[in-house]
Coordinates of C-alpha atoms and ligand atoms in Angstrom, one line a residue:
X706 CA -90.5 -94.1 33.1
X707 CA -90.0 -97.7 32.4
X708 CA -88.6 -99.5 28.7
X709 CA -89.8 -102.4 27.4
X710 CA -88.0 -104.8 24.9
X711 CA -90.1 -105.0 21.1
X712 CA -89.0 -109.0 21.9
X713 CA -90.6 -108.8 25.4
X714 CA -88.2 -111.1 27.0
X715 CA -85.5 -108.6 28.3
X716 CA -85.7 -107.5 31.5
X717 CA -88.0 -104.2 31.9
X718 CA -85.4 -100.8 32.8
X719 CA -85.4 -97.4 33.4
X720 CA -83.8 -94.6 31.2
X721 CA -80.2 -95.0 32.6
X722 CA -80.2 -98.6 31.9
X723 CA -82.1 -98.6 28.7
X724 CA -79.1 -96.1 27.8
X725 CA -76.5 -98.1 28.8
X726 CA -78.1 -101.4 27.0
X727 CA -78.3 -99.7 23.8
X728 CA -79.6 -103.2 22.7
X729 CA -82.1 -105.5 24.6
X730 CA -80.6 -108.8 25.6
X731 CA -83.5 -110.6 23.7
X732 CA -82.2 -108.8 20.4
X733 CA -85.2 -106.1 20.9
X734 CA -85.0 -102.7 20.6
X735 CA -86.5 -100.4 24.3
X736 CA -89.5 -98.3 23.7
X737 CA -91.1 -96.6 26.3
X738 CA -94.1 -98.9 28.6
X739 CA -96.4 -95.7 27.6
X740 CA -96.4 -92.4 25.8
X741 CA -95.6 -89.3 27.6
X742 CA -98.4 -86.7 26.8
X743 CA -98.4 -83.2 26.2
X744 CA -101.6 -81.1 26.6
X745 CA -102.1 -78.5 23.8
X746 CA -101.6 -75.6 26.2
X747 CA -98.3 -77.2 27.1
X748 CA -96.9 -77.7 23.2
X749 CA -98.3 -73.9 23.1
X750 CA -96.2 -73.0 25.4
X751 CA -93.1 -74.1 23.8
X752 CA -93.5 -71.3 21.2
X753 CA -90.7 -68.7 21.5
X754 CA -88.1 -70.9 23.9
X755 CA -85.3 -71.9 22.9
X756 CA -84.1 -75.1 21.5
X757 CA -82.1 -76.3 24.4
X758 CA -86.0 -75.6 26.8
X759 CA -88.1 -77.5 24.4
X760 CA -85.7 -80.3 24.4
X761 CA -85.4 -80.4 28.5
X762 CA -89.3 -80.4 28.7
X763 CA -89.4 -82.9 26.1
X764 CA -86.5 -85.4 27.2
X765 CA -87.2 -85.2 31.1
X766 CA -90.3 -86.8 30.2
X767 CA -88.1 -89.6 29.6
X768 CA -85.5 -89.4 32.3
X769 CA -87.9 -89.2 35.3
X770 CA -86.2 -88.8 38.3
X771 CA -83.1 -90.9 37.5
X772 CA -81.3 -87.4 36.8
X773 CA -81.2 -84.6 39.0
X774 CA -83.0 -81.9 37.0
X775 CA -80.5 -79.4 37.5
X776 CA -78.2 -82.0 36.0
X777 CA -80.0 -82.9 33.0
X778 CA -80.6 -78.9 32.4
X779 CA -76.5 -78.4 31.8
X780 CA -76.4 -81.8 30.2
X781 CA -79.0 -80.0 27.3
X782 CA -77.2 -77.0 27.7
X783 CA -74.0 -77.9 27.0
X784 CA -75.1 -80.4 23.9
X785 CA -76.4 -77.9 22.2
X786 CA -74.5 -75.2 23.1
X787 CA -71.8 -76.8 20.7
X788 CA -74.3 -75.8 17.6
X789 CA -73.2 -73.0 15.3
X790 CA -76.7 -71.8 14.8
X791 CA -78.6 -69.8 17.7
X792 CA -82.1 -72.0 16.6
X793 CA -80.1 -74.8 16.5
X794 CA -81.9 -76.1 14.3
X795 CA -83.6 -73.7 12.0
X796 CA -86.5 -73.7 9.6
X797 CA -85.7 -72.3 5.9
X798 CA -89.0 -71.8 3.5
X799 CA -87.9 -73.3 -0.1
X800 CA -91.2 -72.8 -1.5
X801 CA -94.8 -71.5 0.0
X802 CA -95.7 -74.0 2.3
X803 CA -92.9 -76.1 1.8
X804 CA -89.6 -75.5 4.2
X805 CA -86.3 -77.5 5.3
X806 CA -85.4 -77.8 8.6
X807 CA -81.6 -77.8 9.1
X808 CA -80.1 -80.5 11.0
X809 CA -76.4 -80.2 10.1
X810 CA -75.4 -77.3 12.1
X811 CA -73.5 -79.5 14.7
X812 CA -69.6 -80.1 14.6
X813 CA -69.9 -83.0 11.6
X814 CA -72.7 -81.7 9.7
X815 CA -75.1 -83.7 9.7
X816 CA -78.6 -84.4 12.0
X817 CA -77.2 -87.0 13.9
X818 CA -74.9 -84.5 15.7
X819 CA -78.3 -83.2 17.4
X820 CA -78.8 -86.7 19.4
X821 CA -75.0 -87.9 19.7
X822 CA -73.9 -84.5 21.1
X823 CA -76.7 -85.1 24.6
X824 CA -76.3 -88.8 23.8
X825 CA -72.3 -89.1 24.8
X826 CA -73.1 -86.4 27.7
X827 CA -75.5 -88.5 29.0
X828 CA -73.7 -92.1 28.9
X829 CA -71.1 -90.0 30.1
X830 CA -72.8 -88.9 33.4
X831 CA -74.2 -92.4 33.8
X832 CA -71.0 -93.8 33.7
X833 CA -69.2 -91.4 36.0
X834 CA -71.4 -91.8 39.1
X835 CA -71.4 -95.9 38.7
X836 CA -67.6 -95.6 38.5
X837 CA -67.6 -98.1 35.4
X838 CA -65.9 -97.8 32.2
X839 CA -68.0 -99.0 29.1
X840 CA -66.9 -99.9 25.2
X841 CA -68.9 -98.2 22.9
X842 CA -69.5 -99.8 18.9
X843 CA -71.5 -98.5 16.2
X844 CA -71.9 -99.1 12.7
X845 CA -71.8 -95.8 9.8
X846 CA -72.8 -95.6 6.8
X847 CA -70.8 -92.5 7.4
X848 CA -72.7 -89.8 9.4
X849 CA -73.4 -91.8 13.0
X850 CA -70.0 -92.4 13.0
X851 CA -68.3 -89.4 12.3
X852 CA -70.8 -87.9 14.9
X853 CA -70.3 -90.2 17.4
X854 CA -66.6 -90.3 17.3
X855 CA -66.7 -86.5 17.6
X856 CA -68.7 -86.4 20.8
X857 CA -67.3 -89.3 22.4
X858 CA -63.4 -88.5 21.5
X859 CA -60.9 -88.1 24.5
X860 CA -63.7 -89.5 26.8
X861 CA -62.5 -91.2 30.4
X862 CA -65.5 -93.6 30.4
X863 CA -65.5 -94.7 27.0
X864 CA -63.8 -96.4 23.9
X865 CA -65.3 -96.0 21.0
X866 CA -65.0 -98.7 18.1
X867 CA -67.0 -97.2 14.7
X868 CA -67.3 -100.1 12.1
X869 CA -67.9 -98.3 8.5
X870 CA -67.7 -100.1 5.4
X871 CA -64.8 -99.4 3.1
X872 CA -65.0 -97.4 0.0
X873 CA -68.7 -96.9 0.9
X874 CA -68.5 -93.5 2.3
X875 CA -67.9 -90.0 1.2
X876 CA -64.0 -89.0 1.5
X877 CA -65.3 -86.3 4.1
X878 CA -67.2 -88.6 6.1
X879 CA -64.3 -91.0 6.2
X880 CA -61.6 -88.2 7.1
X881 CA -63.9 -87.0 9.6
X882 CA -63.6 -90.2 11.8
X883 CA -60.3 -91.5 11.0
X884 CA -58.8 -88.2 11.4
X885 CA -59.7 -88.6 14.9
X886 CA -56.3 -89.5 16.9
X887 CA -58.0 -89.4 20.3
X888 CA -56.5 -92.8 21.9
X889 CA -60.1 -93.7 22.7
X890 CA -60.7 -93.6 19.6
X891 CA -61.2 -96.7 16.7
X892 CA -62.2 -96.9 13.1
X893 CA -62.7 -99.7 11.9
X894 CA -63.3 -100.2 7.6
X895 CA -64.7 -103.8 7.5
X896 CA -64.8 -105.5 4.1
X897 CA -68.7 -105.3 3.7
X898 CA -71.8 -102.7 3.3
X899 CA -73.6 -100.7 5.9
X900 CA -76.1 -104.0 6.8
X901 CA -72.8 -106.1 7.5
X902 CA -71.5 -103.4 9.8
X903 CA -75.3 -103.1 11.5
X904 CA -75.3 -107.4 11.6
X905 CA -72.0 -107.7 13.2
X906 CA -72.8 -105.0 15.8
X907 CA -76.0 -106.7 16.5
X908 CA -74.2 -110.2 17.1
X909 CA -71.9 -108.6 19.4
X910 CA -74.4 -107.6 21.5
X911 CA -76.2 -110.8 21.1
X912 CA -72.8 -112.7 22.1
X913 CA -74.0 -112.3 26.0
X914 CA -70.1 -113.2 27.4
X915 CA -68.7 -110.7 25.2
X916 CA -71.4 -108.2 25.9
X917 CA -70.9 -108.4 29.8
X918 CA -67.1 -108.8 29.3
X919 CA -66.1 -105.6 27.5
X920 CA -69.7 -103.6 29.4
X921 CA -71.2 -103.0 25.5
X922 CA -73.1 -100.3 24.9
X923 CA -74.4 -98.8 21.0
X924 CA -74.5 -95.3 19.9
X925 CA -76.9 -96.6 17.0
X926 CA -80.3 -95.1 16.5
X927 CA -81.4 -98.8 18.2
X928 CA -80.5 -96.9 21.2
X929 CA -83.2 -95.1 23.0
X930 CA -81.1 -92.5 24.0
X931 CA -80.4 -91.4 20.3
X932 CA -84.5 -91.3 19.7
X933 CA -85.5 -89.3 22.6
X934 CA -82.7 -86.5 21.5
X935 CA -84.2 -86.7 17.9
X936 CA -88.1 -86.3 18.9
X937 CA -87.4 -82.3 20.1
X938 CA -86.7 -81.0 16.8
X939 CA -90.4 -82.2 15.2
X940 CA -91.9 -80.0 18.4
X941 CA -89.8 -77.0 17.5
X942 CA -90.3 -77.0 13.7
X943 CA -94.2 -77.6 14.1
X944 CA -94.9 -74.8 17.1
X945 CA -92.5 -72.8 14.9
X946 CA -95.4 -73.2 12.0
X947 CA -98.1 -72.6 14.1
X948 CA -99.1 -76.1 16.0
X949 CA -100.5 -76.8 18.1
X950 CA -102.9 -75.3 16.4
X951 CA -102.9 -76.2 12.8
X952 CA -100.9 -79.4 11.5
X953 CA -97.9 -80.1 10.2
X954 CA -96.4 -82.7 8.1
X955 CA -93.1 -83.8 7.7
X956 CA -90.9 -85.8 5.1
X957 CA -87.7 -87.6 6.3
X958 CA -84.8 -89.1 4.0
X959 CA -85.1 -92.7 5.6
X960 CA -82.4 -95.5 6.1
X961 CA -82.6 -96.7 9.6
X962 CA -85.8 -95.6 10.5
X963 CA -84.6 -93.4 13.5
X964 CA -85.5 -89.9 12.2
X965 CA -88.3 -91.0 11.5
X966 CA -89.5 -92.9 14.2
X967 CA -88.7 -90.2 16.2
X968 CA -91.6 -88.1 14.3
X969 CA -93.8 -91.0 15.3
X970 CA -93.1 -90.6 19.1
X971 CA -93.5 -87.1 18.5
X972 CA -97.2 -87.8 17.0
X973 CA -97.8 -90.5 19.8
X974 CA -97.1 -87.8 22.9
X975 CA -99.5 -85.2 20.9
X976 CA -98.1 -83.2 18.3
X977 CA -100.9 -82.6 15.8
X978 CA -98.6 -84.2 12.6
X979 CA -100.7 -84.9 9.8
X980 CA -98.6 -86.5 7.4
X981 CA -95.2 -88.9 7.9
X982 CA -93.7 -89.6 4.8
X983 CA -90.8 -92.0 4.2
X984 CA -88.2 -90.7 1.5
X985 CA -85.7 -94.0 0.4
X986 CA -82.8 -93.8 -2.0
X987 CA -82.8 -96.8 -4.7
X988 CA -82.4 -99.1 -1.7
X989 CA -86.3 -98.8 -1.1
X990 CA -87.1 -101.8 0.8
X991 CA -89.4 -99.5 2.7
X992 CA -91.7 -98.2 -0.2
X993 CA -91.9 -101.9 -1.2
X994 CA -93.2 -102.9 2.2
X995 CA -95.7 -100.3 2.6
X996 CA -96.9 -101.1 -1.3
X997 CA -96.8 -105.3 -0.9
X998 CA -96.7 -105.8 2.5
X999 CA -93.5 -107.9 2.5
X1000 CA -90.2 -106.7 4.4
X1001 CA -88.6 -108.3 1.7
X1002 CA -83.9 -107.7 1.4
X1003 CA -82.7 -107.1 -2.2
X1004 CA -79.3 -106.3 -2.6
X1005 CA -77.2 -102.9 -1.4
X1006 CA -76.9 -100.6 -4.7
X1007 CA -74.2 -97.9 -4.1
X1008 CA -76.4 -94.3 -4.7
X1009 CA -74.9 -90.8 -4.1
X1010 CA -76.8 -90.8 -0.7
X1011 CA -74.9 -93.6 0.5
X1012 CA -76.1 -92.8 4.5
X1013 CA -79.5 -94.4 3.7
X1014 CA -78.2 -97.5 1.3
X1015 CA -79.5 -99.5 4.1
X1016 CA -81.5 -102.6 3.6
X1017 CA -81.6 -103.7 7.0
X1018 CA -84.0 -100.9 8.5
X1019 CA -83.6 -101.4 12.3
X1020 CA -85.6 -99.3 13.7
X1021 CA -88.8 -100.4 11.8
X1022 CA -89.1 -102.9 14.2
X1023 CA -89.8 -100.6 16.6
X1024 CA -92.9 -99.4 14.1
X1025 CA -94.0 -103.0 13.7
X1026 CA -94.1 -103.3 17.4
X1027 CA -96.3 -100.0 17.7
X1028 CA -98.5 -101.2 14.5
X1029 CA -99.1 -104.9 15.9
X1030 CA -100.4 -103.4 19.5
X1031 CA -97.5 -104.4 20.7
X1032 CA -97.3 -108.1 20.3
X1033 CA -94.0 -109.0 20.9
X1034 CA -94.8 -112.4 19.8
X1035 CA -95.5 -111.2 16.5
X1036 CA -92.1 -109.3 16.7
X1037 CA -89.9 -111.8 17.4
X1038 CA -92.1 -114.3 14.6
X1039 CA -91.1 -111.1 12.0
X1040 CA -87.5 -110.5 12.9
X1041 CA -87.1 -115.0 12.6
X1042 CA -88.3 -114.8 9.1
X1043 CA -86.1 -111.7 7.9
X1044 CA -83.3 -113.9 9.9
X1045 CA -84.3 -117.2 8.2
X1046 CA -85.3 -116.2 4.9
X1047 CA -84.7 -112.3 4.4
X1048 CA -88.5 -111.7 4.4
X1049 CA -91.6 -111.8 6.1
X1050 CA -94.9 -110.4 6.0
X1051 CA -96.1 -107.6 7.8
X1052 CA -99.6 -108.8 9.9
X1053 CA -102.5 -107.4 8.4
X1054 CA -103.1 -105.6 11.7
X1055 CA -99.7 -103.6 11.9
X1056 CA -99.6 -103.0 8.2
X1057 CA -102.8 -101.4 8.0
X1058 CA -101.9 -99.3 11.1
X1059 CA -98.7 -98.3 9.8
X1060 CA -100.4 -97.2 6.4
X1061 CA -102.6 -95.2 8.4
X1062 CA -100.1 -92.9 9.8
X1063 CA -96.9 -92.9 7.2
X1064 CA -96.4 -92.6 3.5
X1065 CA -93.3 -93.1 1.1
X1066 CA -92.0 -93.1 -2.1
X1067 CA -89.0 -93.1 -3.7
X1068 CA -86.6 -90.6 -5.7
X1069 CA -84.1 -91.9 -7.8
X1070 CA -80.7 -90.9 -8.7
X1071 CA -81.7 -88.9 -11.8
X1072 CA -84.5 -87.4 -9.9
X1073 CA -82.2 -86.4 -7.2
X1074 CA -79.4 -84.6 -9.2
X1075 CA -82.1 -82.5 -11.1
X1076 CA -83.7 -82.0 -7.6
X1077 CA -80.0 -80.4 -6.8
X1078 CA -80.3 -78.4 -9.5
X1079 CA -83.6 -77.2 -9.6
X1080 CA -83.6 -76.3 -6.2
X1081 CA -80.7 -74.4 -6.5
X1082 CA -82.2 -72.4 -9.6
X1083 CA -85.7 -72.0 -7.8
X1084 CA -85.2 -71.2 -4.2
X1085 CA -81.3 -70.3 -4.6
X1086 CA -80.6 -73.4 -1.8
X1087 CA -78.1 -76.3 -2.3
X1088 CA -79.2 -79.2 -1.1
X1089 CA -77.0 -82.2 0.0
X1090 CA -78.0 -85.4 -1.6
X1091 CA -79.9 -86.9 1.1
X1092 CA -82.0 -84.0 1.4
X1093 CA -82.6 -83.9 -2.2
X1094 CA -84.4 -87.3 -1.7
X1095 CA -86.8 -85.8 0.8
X1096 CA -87.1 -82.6 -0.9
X1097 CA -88.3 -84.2 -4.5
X1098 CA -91.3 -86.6 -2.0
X1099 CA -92.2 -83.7 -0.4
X1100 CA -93.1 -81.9 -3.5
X1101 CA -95.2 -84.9 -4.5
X1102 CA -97.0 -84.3 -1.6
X1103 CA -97.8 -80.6 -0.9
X1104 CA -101.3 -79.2 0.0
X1105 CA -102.8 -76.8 2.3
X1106 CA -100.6 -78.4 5.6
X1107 CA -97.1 -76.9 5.5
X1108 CA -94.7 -80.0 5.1
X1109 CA -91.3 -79.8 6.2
X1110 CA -88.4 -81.8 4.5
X1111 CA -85.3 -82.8 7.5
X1112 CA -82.3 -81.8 5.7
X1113 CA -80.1 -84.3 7.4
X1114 CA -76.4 -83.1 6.0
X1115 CA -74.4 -80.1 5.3
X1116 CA -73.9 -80.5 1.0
X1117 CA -70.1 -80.2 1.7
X1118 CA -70.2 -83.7 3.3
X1119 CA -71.0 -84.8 -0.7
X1120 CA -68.8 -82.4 -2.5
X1121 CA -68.9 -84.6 -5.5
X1122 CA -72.2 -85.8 -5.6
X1123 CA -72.6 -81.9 -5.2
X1124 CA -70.8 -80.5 -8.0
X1125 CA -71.7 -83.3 -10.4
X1126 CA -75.5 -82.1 -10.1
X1127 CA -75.2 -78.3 -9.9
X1128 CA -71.6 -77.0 -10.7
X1129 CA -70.8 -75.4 -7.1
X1130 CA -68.2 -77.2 -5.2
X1131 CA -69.9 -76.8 -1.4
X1132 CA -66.9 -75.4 1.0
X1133 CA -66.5 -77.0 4.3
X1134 CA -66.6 -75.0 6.7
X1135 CA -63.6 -73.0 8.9
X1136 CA -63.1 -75.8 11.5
X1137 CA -62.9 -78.5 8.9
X1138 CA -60.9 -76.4 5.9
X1139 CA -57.9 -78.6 6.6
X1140 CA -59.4 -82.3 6.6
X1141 CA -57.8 -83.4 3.7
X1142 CA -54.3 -82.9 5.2
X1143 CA -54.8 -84.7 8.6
X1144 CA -53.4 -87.7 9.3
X1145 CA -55.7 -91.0 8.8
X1146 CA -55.5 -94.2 11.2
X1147 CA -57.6 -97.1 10.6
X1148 CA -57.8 -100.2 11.0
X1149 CA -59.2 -102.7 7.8
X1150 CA -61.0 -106.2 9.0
X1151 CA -62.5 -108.8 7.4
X1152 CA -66.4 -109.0 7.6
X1153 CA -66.1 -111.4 10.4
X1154 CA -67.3 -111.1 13.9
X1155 CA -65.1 -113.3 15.4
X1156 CA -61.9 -110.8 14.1
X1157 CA -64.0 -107.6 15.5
X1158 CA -64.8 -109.2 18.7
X1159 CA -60.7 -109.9 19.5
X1160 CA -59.6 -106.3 17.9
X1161 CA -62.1 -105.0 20.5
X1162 CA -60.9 -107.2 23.1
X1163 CA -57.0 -106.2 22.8
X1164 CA -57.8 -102.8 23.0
X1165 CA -61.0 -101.8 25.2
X1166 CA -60.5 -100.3 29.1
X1167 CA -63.4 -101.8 30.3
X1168 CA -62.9 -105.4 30.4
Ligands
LIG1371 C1 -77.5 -87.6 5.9 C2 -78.5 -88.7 6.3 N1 -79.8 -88.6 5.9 C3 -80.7 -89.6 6.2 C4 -80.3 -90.7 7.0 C5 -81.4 -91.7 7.3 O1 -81.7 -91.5 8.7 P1 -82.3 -92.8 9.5 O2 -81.3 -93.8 9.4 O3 -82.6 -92.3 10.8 O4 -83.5 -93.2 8.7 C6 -79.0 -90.8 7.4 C7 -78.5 -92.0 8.1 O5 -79.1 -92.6 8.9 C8 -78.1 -89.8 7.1 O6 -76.8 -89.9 7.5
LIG1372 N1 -77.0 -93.4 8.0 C1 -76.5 -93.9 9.2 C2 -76.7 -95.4 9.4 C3 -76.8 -95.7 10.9 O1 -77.9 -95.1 11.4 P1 -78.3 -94.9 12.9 O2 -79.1 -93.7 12.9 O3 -79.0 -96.1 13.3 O4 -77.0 -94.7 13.7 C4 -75.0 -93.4 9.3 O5 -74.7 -92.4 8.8 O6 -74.2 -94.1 9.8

């Protein structure tokens, strides 16, 4: 299996590479050259294995032959052996029809410990048999971060430098990355939102002497690696509900497009998915695009799902690469305006094609505290924030097709958000009981790329 750049000017690479990129040297994000496909007999035959069997059948699509297959097995094995749930990740029915899938039953709650966990594993592997040493960044909102520190802490091959943005994220999600001493291990709080953590990661990688210097790679969802983990859990939810034989739709609380996305892969390799509907916070630049047409920025409002106060959706590019048959010319025109002018206009080709397979629409933060609430009182389930978002779309949007909501995050990563909107104070669980006494190190930095690059520099093994 071969990647290709949504720019089309980066070189063409196979998994390991496209892994190890993280970001295309022409700014672009890898897809996939074509679409794996899976026959309805075969998605049948997913029905009753586990979670860690689906995912190898679905991820060695992927792979090829670039890892042995006994390899790749105990990779998956071991990733999601780490989960405190036997499903992994398990379906729970809130209403007829209408169910949440669980994400958050990996070590820091939340869904992106379902990707990072295979994700450091793999890079890991890679790494290992080329003998190189690589320096990892990402940027957090609060959940990649706290996920990727976790599966990459007290790694040989790796440092690890999380940029979050100060004051922006939930005390849990903060403690759960700087309380990380591993001396791989870096938290940075940069003076800034979420989009100026996400620019200055991009620039780094777009800063080619740097790049090669210091072997960069990403654990953001602009890695391929973190999409292909992420694609498995819409097979197992819809076989679990009956596909391939009848459809399924799915709602996904949206910031960076990745979840998301990933249910359009899904769709694209032949899971029957009726429905994909995007779910955005008060940061909705993606309900305004579908509506207008125009990818247009407004500023970051703080909500009390502060993972997807994103304006800067990265992985829609990947979408408007799909949606505009994969004119890379039209890619790179897009990604110049938003650069230029913080807008541009989605080609009447790709936005009609996107229309056809995703919806959205937005909950706001009223909406989403009663949707706590309620929820609780109805279907005696607490929902994190985040989830809430989804949950209160889906029910906009229920019918005869069972919908399923992702519930991204564990409610005690939002204990006040929490208790504000329903009166329960959500417990963490054993393993984390003692976060608020663990010693913090961080390191604060002006929102300036110039300062990240040399804090990188000064500490990093692999340059
Ligand atoms: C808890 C939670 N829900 C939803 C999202 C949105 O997911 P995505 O960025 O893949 O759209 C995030 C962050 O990305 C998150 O941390
Ligand atoms: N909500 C995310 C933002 C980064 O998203 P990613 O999926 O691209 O890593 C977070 O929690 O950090």
């Amino acid at each position: 299996m071969q990647f290709v750049s949504t720019r089309g000017q980066a070189p063409v690479l196979g998994f390991s590479d496209a892994v190890l990129a993280g970001l295309a040297s022409d700014g672009g994000l890898y897809v996939p050259q074509s679409w794996p496909q899976f026959s309805t007999a075969e998605i049948a035959s997913f029905a009753g294995k586990s979670y860690a069997d689906v995912a190898y059948a679905v991820i060695s699509r992927f792979v090829g032959d670039e890892i042995a297959p006994a390899k790749l097995k105990q990779i998956i094995d071991d990733s999601y052996g780490v989960f405190r749930h036997p499903s992994v990740a398990p379906l729970v029915e809130l209403a007829p029809g209408h169910f949440v899938l669980e994400l958050f039953h990996g070590p820091t709650l939340a869904f992106k410990d379902v990707a990072m966990q295979f994700l450091s594993r793999v890079m890991d592997h890679i790494l290992a048999e080329r003998g190189l040493k690589a320096t990892i960044v990402g940027a957090t909102s609060g959940d990649t971060g706290s996920a990727a520190i976790e599966a990459f802490r007290g790694r040989d091959t790796t440092d690890i430098f999380i940029l979050h943005p100060q004051g922006r994220t939930s005390p849990v999600q903060r403690l759960q990355m700087t309380t990380v001493l591993d001396a791989n291990v870096h938290n940075i709080a940069l003076d800034g939102t979420f989009d100026d953590c996400q620019n200055i990661v991009k620039a780094m990688f777009n800063n080619h002497n740097f790049r090669d210097r210091v072997r960069l790679s990403g654990v953001n969802s602009i890695n391929w690696g973190r999409i292909v983990a992420q694609i498995v859990y819409y097979f197992t939810a819809a076989v679990s509900l009956g596909s391939p034989h009848r459809p399924v739709s799915f709602t996904v609380p949206t910031g960076n497009f990745g979840d998301i996305f990933a249910g359009y892969c899904a769709k694209a390799m032949g899971l029957p998915i009726d429905k994909l509907i995007i779910a955005t916070n008060a940061n909705d630049i993606l309900r305004r695009t579908m509506e207008t047409g125009r990818y247009e920025m407004a500023g970051v409002a703080p909500t009390i799902s502060p993972s997807m106060d994103i304006q800067i959706s990265s992985n829609f590019e990947r979408l408007l690469f799909e949606g505009a048959g994969r004119d890379a010319g039209a890619v790179v025109r897009m990604m110049d305006g938003l650069k230029q002018s913080g807008g541009f206009a989605v080609p009447e080709n790709a936005l009609s094609a996107i229309r056809r397979g995703f919806a959205a629409a937005t909950t706001d933060e009223a909406t989403t505290r009663a949707t706590i609430a309620n929820t609780l009182k109805a279907a005696d389930y607490l929902l994190d924030p985040h989830t809430a978002v989804g949950v209160h779309v889906a029910q906009q949007n229920l019918g005869a097709i069972p919908m399923v909501t992702l519930a991204t995050a564990h409610p005690a990563k939002f204990p006040a958000a929490v208790k504000d909107a329903s009166g329960i104070d959500p417990a963490l669980p054993a393993w984390l009981a003692d976060l608020y006494d663990r010693e913090e190190r961080l390191s604060v930095l002006a929102n300036d790329q110039q300062a990240v690059e040399d804090f990188i520099s000064a500490r990093t093994r692999a340059a």
